[in-house]
Amino acid sequence: MVTTDLDKAAEEWRTQGWTVVHDLVPTAEIDEAVNELWKHFPTPADYHSGNPEALAYFENESTDSRYKPTSQGASHGMSHKGDEGSNFRLRQFLGHVLFPYDAHGLNRLQIHPRVVEFAKRAMGTDDIRLYQARIWGKYTGVTNYEQPFHQDRNHNIVPDRLEPDWWNLEGFLYLSDVEDGVGPTEVLSLGDAPPGLNPQAATGRRGSYLAYRPDVWHRGVDLTRHEGSRFLMNIAFKHAHHDWIGFDSFQQNSNRGPWSKFAASCTPEELALFGAPRPGHPYWTSELVDALEVRYQGIDARPWREALGK
Ligand SMILES: O=C(O)CCC(=O)C(=O)O
């Protein structure tokens, strides 16, 4: 059952700086999409069996090339040695797979209507853009995942403006149950900053969404559970036209199969999340709507066509 009061959660995000929107996506829908995770990650059982193929699969399926391992330290369990304390380590960012995935159900989950609805309420506008879209898998033993408290400075090329109508919404949709022992993010409420700490662990069942403001101090913590794992989907939104905020770009993959199938399944409002001009926008001509139908076979282009010349 979906138990979340979206307005209450949105208010918490605005005033406390973060919230876990519990059960935002029904568990059954998460479980169905998670069946497709194993196209991109070894199952936890496979990873923890030490099977070299599963380990190599994990190391190499991280499609964000900035995080590819360079040399030694790649093997299972080795990397904890001499690895104490809160630090950013490159290996903490292994297991980032970029949208669109080779998995239609996961692609649809990236813009799940409940998550989008929550973001619109929290941000107080219907005109929002998805700007971060990736899945992230962690397994006990890959590295020490403990980070220092930080505010994310890598979503914005200028200082953050922190008022309604300006702020962006960062977040993680949990694809596995995120409990103590499997790395629930530690978060400080607004007004709390290191070193005066009162951190809370953002635990939540799969289907829950941790949303936080850019000015919230937070950090990753280590996975300590024997043969543990944690999977989540990064889903972050900004207001339309806020070009100074960004993270992932979608155009570079928009001529590939997964995107084409995904785009063909989208409504105009869903495509607008990626910046596509809505029906009625002066961009559209009759020829362009024809071309849209050719490019995305099966798309329902009627809204664009019906709005022509209005
Ligand atoms: O993985 C987490 O729990 C938090 C990660 C994080 O804050 C970061 O990498 O900037």
PDB file of C-alpha atoms and ligand atoms in Angstrom:
ATOM      1  CA  MET A   1       0.000   0.000   0.000  1.00  0.00           C
ATOM      2  CA  VAL A   2       1.214   3.482  -0.754  1.00  0.00           C
ATOM      3  CA  THR A   3       1.183   5.328   2.550  1.00  0.00           C
ATOM      4  CA  THR A   4       2.912   8.565   1.737  1.00  0.00           C
ATOM      5  CA  ASP A   5       1.355  11.975   2.175  1.00  0.00           C
ATOM      6  CA  LEU A   6       3.049  13.780  -0.700  1.00  0.00           C
ATOM      7  CA  ASP A   7       2.242  17.281   0.520  1.00  0.00           C
ATOM      8  CA  LYS A   8       3.643  16.567   3.968  1.00  0.00           C
ATOM      9  CA  ALA A   9       6.787  15.081   2.472  1.00  0.00           C
ATOM     10  CA  ALA A  10       7.162  18.048   0.108  1.00  0.00           C
ATOM     11  CA  GLU A  11       6.889  20.445   3.051  1.00  0.00           C
ATOM     12  CA  GLU A  12       9.514  18.441   4.934  1.00  0.00           C
ATOM     13  CA  TRP A  13      11.866  18.664   1.946  1.00  0.00           C
ATOM     14  CA  ARG A  14      11.376  22.433   1.812  1.00  0.00           C
ATOM     15  CA  THR A  15      11.775  23.134   5.529  1.00  0.00           C
ATOM     16  CA  GLN A  16      13.982  20.339   6.870  1.00  0.00           C
ATOM     17  CA  GLY A  17      15.971  20.085   3.647  1.00  0.00           C
ATOM     18  CA  TRP A  18      15.392  16.395   3.108  1.00  0.00           C
ATOM     19  CA  THR A  19      12.786  13.691   3.411  1.00  0.00           C
ATOM     20  CA  VAL A  20      12.366  10.008   2.746  1.00  0.00           C
ATOM     21  CA  VAL A  21       9.103   9.641   0.863  1.00  0.00           C
ATOM     22  CA  HIS A  22       8.250   6.179   2.058  1.00  0.00           C
ATOM     23  CA  ASP A  23       6.737   3.727  -0.431  1.00  0.00           C
ATOM     24  CA  LEU A  24       6.492   6.378  -3.112  1.00  0.00           C
ATOM     25  CA  VAL A  25       6.602   3.667  -5.782  1.00  0.00           C
ATOM     26  CA  PRO A  26       4.690   0.473  -4.968  1.00  0.00           C
ATOM     27  CA  THR A  27       6.968  -2.433  -4.084  1.00  0.00           C
ATOM     28  CA  ALA A  28       5.495  -4.680  -6.769  1.00  0.00           C
ATOM     29  CA  GLU A  29       6.503  -2.199  -9.466  1.00  0.00           C
ATOM     30  CA  ILE A  30      10.013  -1.926  -8.059  1.00  0.00           C
ATOM     31  CA  ASP A  31      10.377  -5.693  -7.918  1.00  0.00           C
ATOM     32  CA  GLU A  32       9.333  -6.057 -11.534  1.00  0.00           C
ATOM     33  CA  ALA A  33      11.838  -3.445 -12.701  1.00  0.00           C
ATOM     34  CA  VAL A  34      14.566  -4.889 -10.477  1.00  0.00           C
ATOM     35  CA  ASN A  35      14.389  -8.156 -12.424  1.00  0.00           C
ATOM     36  CA  GLU A  36      16.087  -6.156 -15.154  1.00  0.00           C
ATOM     37  CA  LEU A  37      18.850  -4.837 -12.909  1.00  0.00           C
ATOM     38  CA  TRP A  38      20.808  -8.010 -13.472  1.00  0.00           C
ATOM     39  CA  LYS A  39      21.344  -7.000 -17.092  1.00  0.00           C
ATOM     40  CA  HIS A  40      23.671  -4.362 -15.675  1.00  0.00           C
ATOM     41  CA  PHE A  41      24.906  -5.732 -12.356  1.00  0.00           C
ATOM     42  CA  PRO A  42      25.858  -9.167 -11.017  1.00  0.00           C
ATOM     43  CA  THR A  43      23.289 -10.426  -8.543  1.00  0.00           C
ATOM     44  CA  PRO A  44      24.488 -10.003  -4.940  1.00  0.00           C
ATOM     45  CA  ALA A  45      24.852 -13.790  -4.656  1.00  0.00           C
ATOM     46  CA  ASP A  46      26.993 -13.916  -7.787  1.00  0.00           C
ATOM     47  CA  TYR A  47      29.129 -10.984  -6.714  1.00  0.00           C
ATOM     48  CA  HIS A  48      29.737 -12.396  -3.259  1.00  0.00           C
ATOM     49  CA  SER A  49      30.529 -15.880  -4.591  1.00  0.00           C
ATOM     50  CA  GLY A  50      33.788 -14.292  -5.771  1.00  0.00           C
ATOM     51  CA  ASN A  51      33.134 -15.522  -9.301  1.00  0.00           C
ATOM     52  CA  PRO A  52      35.757 -13.598 -11.345  1.00  0.00           C
ATOM     53  CA  GLU A  53      33.318 -13.087 -14.188  1.00  0.00           C
ATOM     54  CA  ALA A  54      30.774 -11.476 -11.867  1.00  0.00           C
ATOM     55  CA  LEU A  55      33.452  -9.210 -10.388  1.00  0.00           C
ATOM     56  CA  ALA A  56      34.702  -8.193 -13.810  1.00  0.00           C
ATOM     57  CA  TYR A  57      31.115  -7.592 -14.904  1.00  0.00           C
ATOM     58  CA  PHE A  58      30.644  -5.197 -12.001  1.00  0.00           C
ATOM     59  CA  GLU A  59      33.905  -3.365 -12.670  1.00  0.00           C
ATOM     60  CA  ASN A  60      33.247  -3.022 -16.389  1.00  0.00           C
ATOM     61  CA  GLU A  61      29.521  -2.367 -16.506  1.00  0.00           C
ATOM     62  CA  SER A  62      30.070   0.982 -14.795  1.00  0.00           C
ATOM     63  CA  THR A  63      29.388   3.000 -17.882  1.00  0.00           C
ATOM     64  CA  ASP A  64      30.365   6.325 -16.389  1.00  0.00           C
ATOM     65  CA  SER A  65      33.923   6.262 -17.697  1.00  0.00           C
ATOM     66  CA  ARG A  66      35.211   8.729 -15.096  1.00  0.00           C
ATOM     67  CA  TYR A  67      34.882   5.977 -12.538  1.00  0.00           C
ATOM     68  CA  LYS A  68      36.571   3.126 -14.399  1.00  0.00           C
ATOM     69  CA  PRO A  69      39.258   1.447 -12.317  1.00  0.00           C
ATOM     70  CA  THR A  70      42.746   2.125 -13.543  1.00  0.00           C
ATOM     71  CA  SER A  71      45.015  -0.551 -12.151  1.00  0.00           C
ATOM     72  CA  GLN A  72      45.386  -2.620  -9.018  1.00  0.00           C
ATOM     73  CA  GLY A  73      43.005  -2.824  -6.110  1.00  0.00           C
ATOM     74  CA  ALA A  74      40.230  -3.990  -8.369  1.00  0.00           C
ATOM     75  CA  SER A  75      39.814  -7.431  -6.916  1.00  0.00           C
ATOM     76  CA  HIS A  76      37.139  -8.367  -4.439  1.00  0.00           C
ATOM     77  CA  GLY A  77      37.797  -7.546  -0.809  1.00  0.00           C
ATOM     78  CA  MET A  78      41.298  -6.199  -1.419  1.00  0.00           C
ATOM     79  CA  SER A  79      40.459  -2.567  -1.376  1.00  0.00           C
ATOM     80  CA  HIS A  80      39.557  -2.210   2.292  1.00  0.00           C
ATOM     81  CA  LYS A  81      43.213  -2.571   3.284  1.00  0.00           C
ATOM     82  CA  GLY A  82      44.704   0.744   4.378  1.00  0.00           C
ATOM     83  CA  ASP A  83      41.389   2.322   3.577  1.00  0.00           C
ATOM     84  CA  GLU A  84      40.138   3.691   6.907  1.00  0.00           C
ATOM     85  CA  GLY A  85      38.275   6.922   7.560  1.00  0.00           C
ATOM     86  CA  SER A  86      35.944   9.260   5.751  1.00  0.00           C
ATOM     87  CA  ASN A  87      37.289   9.973   2.314  1.00  0.00           C
ATOM     88  CA  PHE A  88      36.119  10.145  -1.247  1.00  0.00           C
ATOM     89  CA  ARG A  89      37.576   7.179  -3.092  1.00  0.00           C
ATOM     90  CA  LEU A  90      37.217   6.515  -6.795  1.00  0.00           C
ATOM     91  CA  ARG A  91      35.990   2.994  -6.171  1.00  0.00           C
ATOM     92  CA  GLN A  92      33.011   4.312  -4.208  1.00  0.00           C
ATOM     93  CA  PHE A  93      31.638   5.351  -7.597  1.00  0.00           C
ATOM     94  CA  LEU A  94      31.935   2.043  -9.353  1.00  0.00           C
ATOM     95  CA  GLY A  95      28.599   0.639 -10.384  1.00  0.00           C
ATOM     96  CA  HIS A  96      27.136   3.779 -11.943  1.00  0.00           C
ATOM     97  CA  VAL A  97      25.138   2.834 -15.023  1.00  0.00           C
ATOM     98  CA  LEU A  98      23.801   5.708 -17.085  1.00  0.00           C
ATOM     99  CA  PHE A  99      20.238   6.097 -18.376  1.00  0.00           C
ATOM    100  CA  PRO A 100      18.902   4.872 -20.787  1.00  0.00           C
ATOM    101  CA  TYR A 101      19.378   1.304 -19.620  1.00  0.00           C
ATOM    102  CA  ASP A 102      19.069  -1.826 -21.755  1.00  0.00           C
ATOM    103  CA  ALA A 103      15.891  -2.469 -19.823  1.00  0.00           C
ATOM    104  CA  HIS A 104      12.596  -0.841 -20.701  1.00  0.00           C
ATOM    105  CA  GLY A 105      11.030  -1.306 -17.256  1.00  0.00           C
ATOM    106  CA  LEU A 106      13.956   0.449 -15.570  1.00  0.00           C
ATOM    107  CA  ASN A 107      13.784   3.241 -18.131  1.00  0.00           C
ATOM    108  CA  ARG A 108      10.103   3.766 -17.338  1.00  0.00           C
ATOM    109  CA  LEU A 109      10.904   3.748 -13.625  1.00  0.00           C
ATOM    110  CA  GLN A 110      13.273   6.681 -14.178  1.00  0.00           C
ATOM    111  CA  ILE A 111      10.238   8.917 -14.753  1.00  0.00           C
ATOM    112  CA  HIS A 112       7.733   7.103 -12.556  1.00  0.00           C
ATOM    113  CA  PRO A 113       4.608   9.298 -12.312  1.00  0.00           C
ATOM    114  CA  ARG A 114       4.622   9.244  -8.501  1.00  0.00           C
ATOM    115  CA  VAL A 115       8.211  10.479  -8.331  1.00  0.00           C
ATOM    116  CA  VAL A 116       7.521  13.169 -10.912  1.00  0.00           C
ATOM    117  CA  GLU A 117       4.356  14.199  -9.076  1.00  0.00           C
ATOM    118  CA  PHE A 118       6.268  14.494  -5.815  1.00  0.00           C
ATOM    119  CA  ALA A 119       9.009  16.574  -7.436  1.00  0.00           C
ATOM    120  CA  LYS A 120       6.477  18.927  -9.010  1.00  0.00           C
ATOM    121  CA  ARG A 121       4.721  19.467  -5.687  1.00  0.00           C
ATOM    122  CA  ALA A 122       7.955  19.955  -3.785  1.00  0.00           C
ATOM    123  CA  MET A 123       9.348  22.394  -6.346  1.00  0.00           C
ATOM    124  CA  GLY A 124       6.028  24.149  -6.772  1.00  0.00           C
ATOM    125  CA  THR A 125       5.896  23.995 -10.574  1.00  0.00           C
ATOM    126  CA  ASP A 126       4.866  21.635 -13.352  1.00  0.00           C
ATOM    127  CA  ASP A 127       7.711  22.733 -15.594  1.00  0.00           C
ATOM    128  CA  ILE A 128      10.622  20.666 -14.376  1.00  0.00           C
ATOM    129  CA  ARG A 129      13.500  18.836 -16.051  1.00  0.00           C
ATOM    130  CA  LEU A 130      15.152  15.575 -15.172  1.00  0.00           C
ATOM    131  CA  TYR A 131      18.869  16.260 -15.050  1.00  0.00           C
ATOM    132  CA  GLN A 132      20.419  13.258 -13.308  1.00  0.00           C
ATOM    133  CA  ALA A 133      19.502   9.719 -14.302  1.00  0.00           C
ATOM    134  CA  ARG A 134      21.579   6.643 -13.457  1.00  0.00           C
ATOM    135  CA  ILE A 135      21.498   3.525 -11.348  1.00  0.00           C
ATOM    136  CA  TRP A 136      24.064   2.817  -8.666  1.00  0.00           C
ATOM    137  CA  GLY A 137      24.983  -0.519  -7.152  1.00  0.00           C
ATOM    138  CA  LYS A 138      27.162  -1.061  -4.085  1.00  0.00           C
ATOM    139  CA  TYR A 139      28.343  -4.361  -2.579  1.00  0.00           C
ATOM    140  CA  THR A 140      29.975  -4.965   0.780  1.00  0.00           C
ATOM    141  CA  GLY A 141      33.727  -5.220   0.305  1.00  0.00           C
ATOM    142  CA  VAL A 142      34.187  -3.288  -2.945  1.00  0.00           C
ATOM    143  CA  THR A 143      35.767  -0.447  -0.992  1.00  0.00           C
ATOM    144  CA  ASN A 144      35.198   1.556   2.167  1.00  0.00           C
ATOM    145  CA  TYR A 145      32.177   3.616   1.117  1.00  0.00           C
ATOM    146  CA  GLU A 146      32.459   6.042   4.025  1.00  0.00           C
ATOM    147  CA  GLN A 147      32.549   9.659   2.871  1.00  0.00           C
ATOM    148  CA  PRO A 148      33.021  12.971   4.676  1.00  0.00           C
ATOM    149  CA  PHE A 149      29.903  15.120   5.112  1.00  0.00           C
ATOM    150  CA  HIS A 150      29.503  17.317   2.063  1.00  0.00           C
ATOM    151  CA  GLN A 151      27.056  19.391   0.054  1.00  0.00           C
ATOM    152  CA  ASP A 152      26.974  18.442  -3.627  1.00  0.00           C
ATOM    153  CA  ARG A 153      28.857  21.112  -5.508  1.00  0.00           C
ATOM    154  CA  ASN A 154      28.879  19.185  -8.774  1.00  0.00           C
ATOM    155  CA  HIS A 155      25.293  19.855  -9.839  1.00  0.00           C
ATOM    156  CA  ASN A 156      25.693  23.589 -10.404  1.00  0.00           C
ATOM    157  CA  ILE A 157      28.381  25.706 -12.067  1.00  0.00           C
ATOM    158  CA  VAL A 158      27.523  28.736  -9.912  1.00  0.00           C
ATOM    159  CA  PRO A 159      26.683  29.042  -6.193  1.00  0.00           C
ATOM    160  CA  ASP A 160      23.304  27.563  -5.271  1.00  0.00           C
ATOM    161  CA  ARG A 161      20.383  29.938  -4.877  1.00  0.00           C
ATOM    162  CA  LEU A 162      18.307  28.471  -2.085  1.00  0.00           C
ATOM    163  CA  GLU A 163      14.765  29.767  -2.262  1.00  0.00           C
ATOM    164  CA  PRO A 164      11.540  28.475  -3.734  1.00  0.00           C
ATOM    165  CA  ASP A 165      11.582  28.815  -7.556  1.00  0.00           C
ATOM    166  CA  TRP A 166      15.359  28.425  -7.629  1.00  0.00           C
ATOM    167  CA  TRP A 167      16.324  25.257  -5.866  1.00  0.00           C
ATOM    168  CA  ASN A 168      16.815  21.841  -7.455  1.00  0.00           C
ATOM    169  CA  LEU A 169      15.757  18.521  -5.996  1.00  0.00           C
ATOM    170  CA  GLU A 170      18.304  15.730  -5.675  1.00  0.00           C
ATOM    171  CA  GLY A 171      17.255  12.221  -4.860  1.00  0.00           C
ATOM    172  CA  PHE A 172      17.662   8.464  -4.714  1.00  0.00           C
ATOM    173  CA  LEU A 173      14.864   6.023  -5.491  1.00  0.00           C
ATOM    174  CA  TYR A 174      15.619   2.881  -3.511  1.00  0.00           C
ATOM    175  CA  LEU A 175      15.644  -0.301  -5.586  1.00  0.00           C
ATOM    176  CA  SER A 176      16.551  -2.477  -2.603  1.00  0.00           C
ATOM    177  CA  ASP A 177      15.655  -2.124   1.071  1.00  0.00           C
ATOM    178  CA  VAL A 178      18.079   0.443   2.473  1.00  0.00           C
ATOM    179  CA  GLU A 179      18.617  -0.453   6.118  1.00  0.00           C
ATOM    180  CA  ASP A 180      21.398  -0.146   8.666  1.00  0.00           C
ATOM    181  CA  GLY A 181      24.335  -2.197   7.438  1.00  0.00           C
ATOM    182  CA  VAL A 182      23.746  -1.581   3.726  1.00  0.00           C
ATOM    183  CA  GLY A 183      24.723   2.058   3.531  1.00  0.00           C
ATOM    184  CA  PRO A 184      21.740   4.312   4.228  1.00  0.00           C
ATOM    185  CA  THR A 185      22.927   7.842   3.431  1.00  0.00           C
ATOM    186  CA  GLU A 186      23.547   9.930   6.545  1.00  0.00           C
ATOM    187  CA  VAL A 187      21.823  13.289   6.383  1.00  0.00           C
ATOM    188  CA  LEU A 188      21.815  16.466   8.479  1.00  0.00           C
ATOM    189  CA  SER A 189      18.760  18.669   8.651  1.00  0.00           C
ATOM    190  CA  LEU A 190      18.956  22.303   7.570  1.00  0.00           C
ATOM    191  CA  GLY A 191      20.743  24.421  10.127  1.00  0.00           C
ATOM    192  CA  ASP A 192      22.871  21.473  11.132  1.00  0.00           C
ATOM    193  CA  ALA A 193      26.377  21.528   9.745  1.00  0.00           C
ATOM    194  CA  PRO A 194      29.561  19.726  10.548  1.00  0.00           C
ATOM    195  CA  PRO A 195      31.176  19.612  13.066  1.00  0.00           C
ATOM    196  CA  GLY A 196      28.023  19.989  15.241  1.00  0.00           C
ATOM    197  CA  LEU A 197      26.456  16.807  13.995  1.00  0.00           C
ATOM    198  CA  ASN A 198      23.125  15.155  14.514  1.00  0.00           C
ATOM    199  CA  PRO A 199      23.026  12.838  11.531  1.00  0.00           C
ATOM    200  CA  GLN A 200      20.096  10.630  10.693  1.00  0.00           C
ATOM    201  CA  ALA A 201      20.278   7.499   8.573  1.00  0.00           C
ATOM    202  CA  ALA A 202      17.888   7.816   5.626  1.00  0.00           C
ATOM    203  CA  THR A 203      16.599   4.272   5.831  1.00  0.00           C
ATOM    204  CA  GLY A 204      13.665   3.161   3.724  1.00  0.00           C
ATOM    205  CA  ARG A 205      12.134   0.202   2.023  1.00  0.00           C
ATOM    206  CA  ARG A 206      12.579  -0.271  -1.738  1.00  0.00           C
ATOM    207  CA  GLY A 207      10.255   2.106  -3.535  1.00  0.00           C
ATOM    208  CA  SER A 208      11.063   4.912  -1.087  1.00  0.00           C
ATOM    209  CA  TYR A 209      12.643   8.105  -2.375  1.00  0.00           C
ATOM    210  CA  LEU A 210      15.243  10.107  -0.475  1.00  0.00           C
ATOM    211  CA  ALA A 211      14.919  13.714  -1.639  1.00  0.00           C
ATOM    212  CA  TYR A 212      17.339  16.380  -0.446  1.00  0.00           C
ATOM    213  CA  ARG A 213      18.077  20.002  -1.162  1.00  0.00           C
ATOM    214  CA  PRO A 214      21.471  21.023  -2.535  1.00  0.00           C
ATOM    215  CA  ASP A 215      22.375  22.746   0.743  1.00  0.00           C
ATOM    216  CA  VAL A 216      21.912  19.628   2.855  1.00  0.00           C
ATOM    217  CA  TRP A 217      25.012  18.045   4.368  1.00  0.00           C
ATOM    218  CA  HIS A 218      25.099  14.313   3.772  1.00  0.00           C
ATOM    219  CA  ARG A 219      27.482  11.459   3.213  1.00  0.00           C
ATOM    220  CA  GLY A 220      27.708   7.861   2.073  1.00  0.00           C
ATOM    221  CA  VAL A 221      28.552   5.289   4.749  1.00  0.00           C
ATOM    222  CA  ASP A 222      30.205   1.923   4.508  1.00  0.00           C
ATOM    223  CA  LEU A 223      28.350  -1.335   3.875  1.00  0.00           C
ATOM    224  CA  THR A 224      29.034  -3.543   6.855  1.00  0.00           C
ATOM    225  CA  ARG A 225      26.487  -6.333   6.456  1.00  0.00           C
ATOM    226  CA  HIS A 226      27.978  -9.679   5.449  1.00  0.00           C
ATOM    227  CA  GLU A 227      27.407 -10.098   1.705  1.00  0.00           C
ATOM    228  CA  GLY A 228      25.319  -6.926   1.653  1.00  0.00           C
ATOM    229  CA  SER A 229      24.363  -4.780  -1.313  1.00  0.00           C
ATOM    230  CA  ARG A 230      22.463  -1.584  -2.072  1.00  0.00           C
ATOM    231  CA  PHE A 231      20.862  -0.510  -5.345  1.00  0.00           C
ATOM    232  CA  LEU A 232      19.267   2.819  -6.112  1.00  0.00           C
ATOM    233  CA  MET A 233      18.345   5.093  -8.970  1.00  0.00           C
ATOM    234  CA  ASN A 234      19.603   8.679  -8.992  1.00  0.00           C
ATOM    235  CA  ILE A 235      16.701  10.912  -9.989  1.00  0.00           C
ATOM    236  CA  ALA A 236      17.230  14.672  -9.764  1.00  0.00           C
ATOM    237  CA  PHE A 237      15.136  17.535 -11.084  1.00  0.00           C
ATOM    238  CA  LYS A 238      15.593  21.239 -11.752  1.00  0.00           C
ATOM    239  CA  HIS A 239      13.301  23.995 -12.914  1.00  0.00           C
ATOM    240  CA  ALA A 240      13.019  24.370 -16.701  1.00  0.00           C
ATOM    241  CA  HIS A 241      15.569  26.751 -18.244  1.00  0.00           C
ATOM    242  CA  HIS A 242      17.955  26.625 -15.266  1.00  0.00           C
ATOM    243  CA  ASP A 243      20.877  25.839 -17.524  1.00  0.00           C
ATOM    244  CA  TRP A 244      23.448  26.352 -14.802  1.00  0.00           C
ATOM    245  CA  ILE A 245      22.313  23.134 -13.140  1.00  0.00           C
ATOM    246  CA  GLY A 246      23.062  19.787 -14.727  1.00  0.00           C
ATOM    247  CA  PHE A 247      24.693  16.400 -14.451  1.00  0.00           C
ATOM    248  CA  ASP A 248      23.752  13.824 -17.118  1.00  0.00           C
ATOM    249  CA  SER A 249      22.968  14.566 -20.751  1.00  0.00           C
ATOM    250  CA  PHE A 250      20.555  12.510 -22.815  1.00  0.00           C
ATOM    251  CA  GLN A 251      21.147  13.638 -26.393  1.00  0.00           C
ATOM    252  CA  GLN A 252      24.287  11.524 -26.742  1.00  0.00           C
ATOM    253  CA  ASN A 253      22.237   8.324 -26.427  1.00  0.00           C
ATOM    254  CA  SER A 254      19.128   9.448 -28.272  1.00  0.00           C
ATOM    255  CA  ASN A 255      19.870   7.513 -31.435  1.00  0.00           C
ATOM    256  CA  ARG A 256      20.134   4.148 -29.702  1.00  0.00           C
ATOM    257  CA  GLY A 257      17.560   1.398 -29.305  1.00  0.00           C
ATOM    258  CA  PRO A 258      16.738   1.764 -25.593  1.00  0.00           C
ATOM    259  CA  TRP A 259      16.087   5.486 -25.903  1.00  0.00           C
ATOM    260  CA  SER A 260      14.044   5.105 -29.106  1.00  0.00           C
ATOM    261  CA  LYS A 261      11.741   2.542 -27.505  1.00  0.00           C
ATOM    262  CA  PHE A 262      11.512   4.629 -24.351  1.00  0.00           C
ATOM    263  CA  ALA A 263      10.794   7.885 -26.232  1.00  0.00           C
ATOM    264  CA  ALA A 264       8.112   6.154 -28.304  1.00  0.00           C
ATOM    265  CA  SER A 265       6.350   5.205 -25.066  1.00  0.00           C
ATOM    266  CA  CYS A 266       6.329   8.757 -23.674  1.00  0.00           C
ATOM    267  CA  THR A 267       3.591  11.352 -23.476  1.00  0.00           C
ATOM    268  CA  PRO A 268       4.438  14.955 -24.357  1.00  0.00           C
ATOM    269  CA  GLU A 269       4.625  15.778 -20.626  1.00  0.00           C
ATOM    270  CA  GLU A 270       7.083  12.920 -20.096  1.00  0.00           C
ATOM    271  CA  LEU A 271       9.292  13.984 -23.010  1.00  0.00           C
ATOM    272  CA  ALA A 272       9.183  17.546 -21.694  1.00  0.00           C
ATOM    273  CA  LEU A 273      11.060  16.266 -18.624  1.00  0.00           C
ATOM    274  CA  PHE A 274      14.006  15.862 -21.011  1.00  0.00           C
ATOM    275  CA  GLY A 275      13.461  19.274 -22.594  1.00  0.00           C
ATOM    276  CA  ALA A 276      11.413  18.245 -25.649  1.00  0.00           C
ATOM    277  CA  PRO A 277       9.156  21.094 -26.811  1.00  0.00           C
ATOM    278  CA  ARG A 278       5.531  20.514 -25.816  1.00  0.00           C
ATOM    279  CA  PRO A 279       2.615  20.436 -28.283  1.00  0.00           C
ATOM    280  CA  GLY A 280       1.814  23.982 -29.363  1.00  0.00           C
ATOM    281  CA  HIS A 281       5.430  25.139 -29.087  1.00  0.00           C
ATOM    282  CA  PRO A 282       6.472  27.191 -32.149  1.00  0.00           C
ATOM    283  CA  TYR A 283       9.190  24.614 -32.843  1.00  0.00           C
ATOM    284  CA  TRP A 284       6.654  22.197 -34.292  1.00  0.00           C
ATOM    285  CA  THR A 285       5.589  22.072 -37.937  1.00  0.00           C
ATOM    286  CA  SER A 286       3.571  19.405 -39.675  1.00  0.00           C
ATOM    287  CA  GLU A 287       6.765  18.020 -41.257  1.00  0.00           C
ATOM    288  CA  LEU A 288       8.483  17.808 -37.890  1.00  0.00           C
ATOM    289  CA  VAL A 289       5.592  15.897 -36.366  1.00  0.00           C
ATOM    290  CA  ASP A 290       5.847  13.455 -39.305  1.00  0.00           C
ATOM    291  CA  ALA A 291       9.563  13.144 -38.623  1.00  0.00           C
ATOM    292  CA  LEU A 292       8.885  12.533 -34.930  1.00  0.00           C
ATOM    293  CA  GLU A 293       6.652   9.601 -35.867  1.00  0.00           C
ATOM    294  CA  VAL A 294       9.323   8.208 -38.166  1.00  0.00           C
ATOM    295  CA  ARG A 295      12.048   8.595 -35.560  1.00  0.00           C
ATOM    296  CA  TYR A 296      10.061   7.099 -32.685  1.00  0.00           C
ATOM    297  CA  GLN A 297       7.976   4.342 -34.256  1.00  0.00           C
ATOM    298  CA  GLY A 298       4.704   3.913 -32.399  1.00  0.00           C
ATOM    299  CA  ILE A 299       4.722   7.254 -30.559  1.00  0.00           C
ATOM    300  CA  ASP A 300       1.284   8.795 -30.132  1.00  0.00           C
ATOM    301  CA  ALA A 301       1.945  12.074 -31.951  1.00  0.00           C
ATOM    302  CA  ARG A 302      -1.673  13.227 -31.925  1.00  0.00           C
ATOM    303  CA  PRO A 303      -1.158  15.868 -29.190  1.00  0.00           C
ATOM    304  CA  TRP A 304       1.602  17.534 -31.231  1.00  0.00           C
ATOM    305  CA  ARG A 305      -0.405  17.300 -34.456  1.00  0.00           C
ATOM    306  CA  GLU A 306      -3.652  18.543 -32.935  1.00  0.00           C
ATOM    307  CA  ALA A 307      -1.894  21.572 -31.440  1.00  0.00           C
ATOM    308  CA  LEU A 308      -0.437  22.678 -34.789  1.00  0.00           C
ATOM    309  CA  GLY A 309      -1.533  26.154 -35.808  1.00  0.00           C
ATOM    310  CA  LYS A 310      -3.481  26.776 -32.599  1.00  0.00           C
TER     311      LYS A 310
HETATM  312  O1  LIG B   1      25.817   6.829  -1.624  1.00  0.00           O
HETATM  313  C1  LIG B   1      25.366   7.572  -0.751  1.00  0.00           C
HETATM  314  O2  LIG B   1      24.702   7.152   0.206  1.00  0.00           O
HETATM  315  C2  LIG B   1      25.624   9.044  -0.817  1.00  0.00           C
HETATM  316  C3  LIG B   1      26.594   9.382  -1.882  1.00  0.00           C
HETATM  317  C4  LIG B   1      26.959  10.809  -1.948  1.00  0.00           C
HETATM  318  O3  LIG B   1      26.519  11.643  -1.203  1.00  0.00           O
HETATM  319  C5  LIG B   1      27.903  11.246  -2.965  1.00  0.00           C
HETATM  320  O4  LIG B   1      28.536  10.404  -3.612  1.00  0.00           O
HETATM  321  O5  LIG B   1      28.039  12.481  -3.171  1.00  0.00           O
END
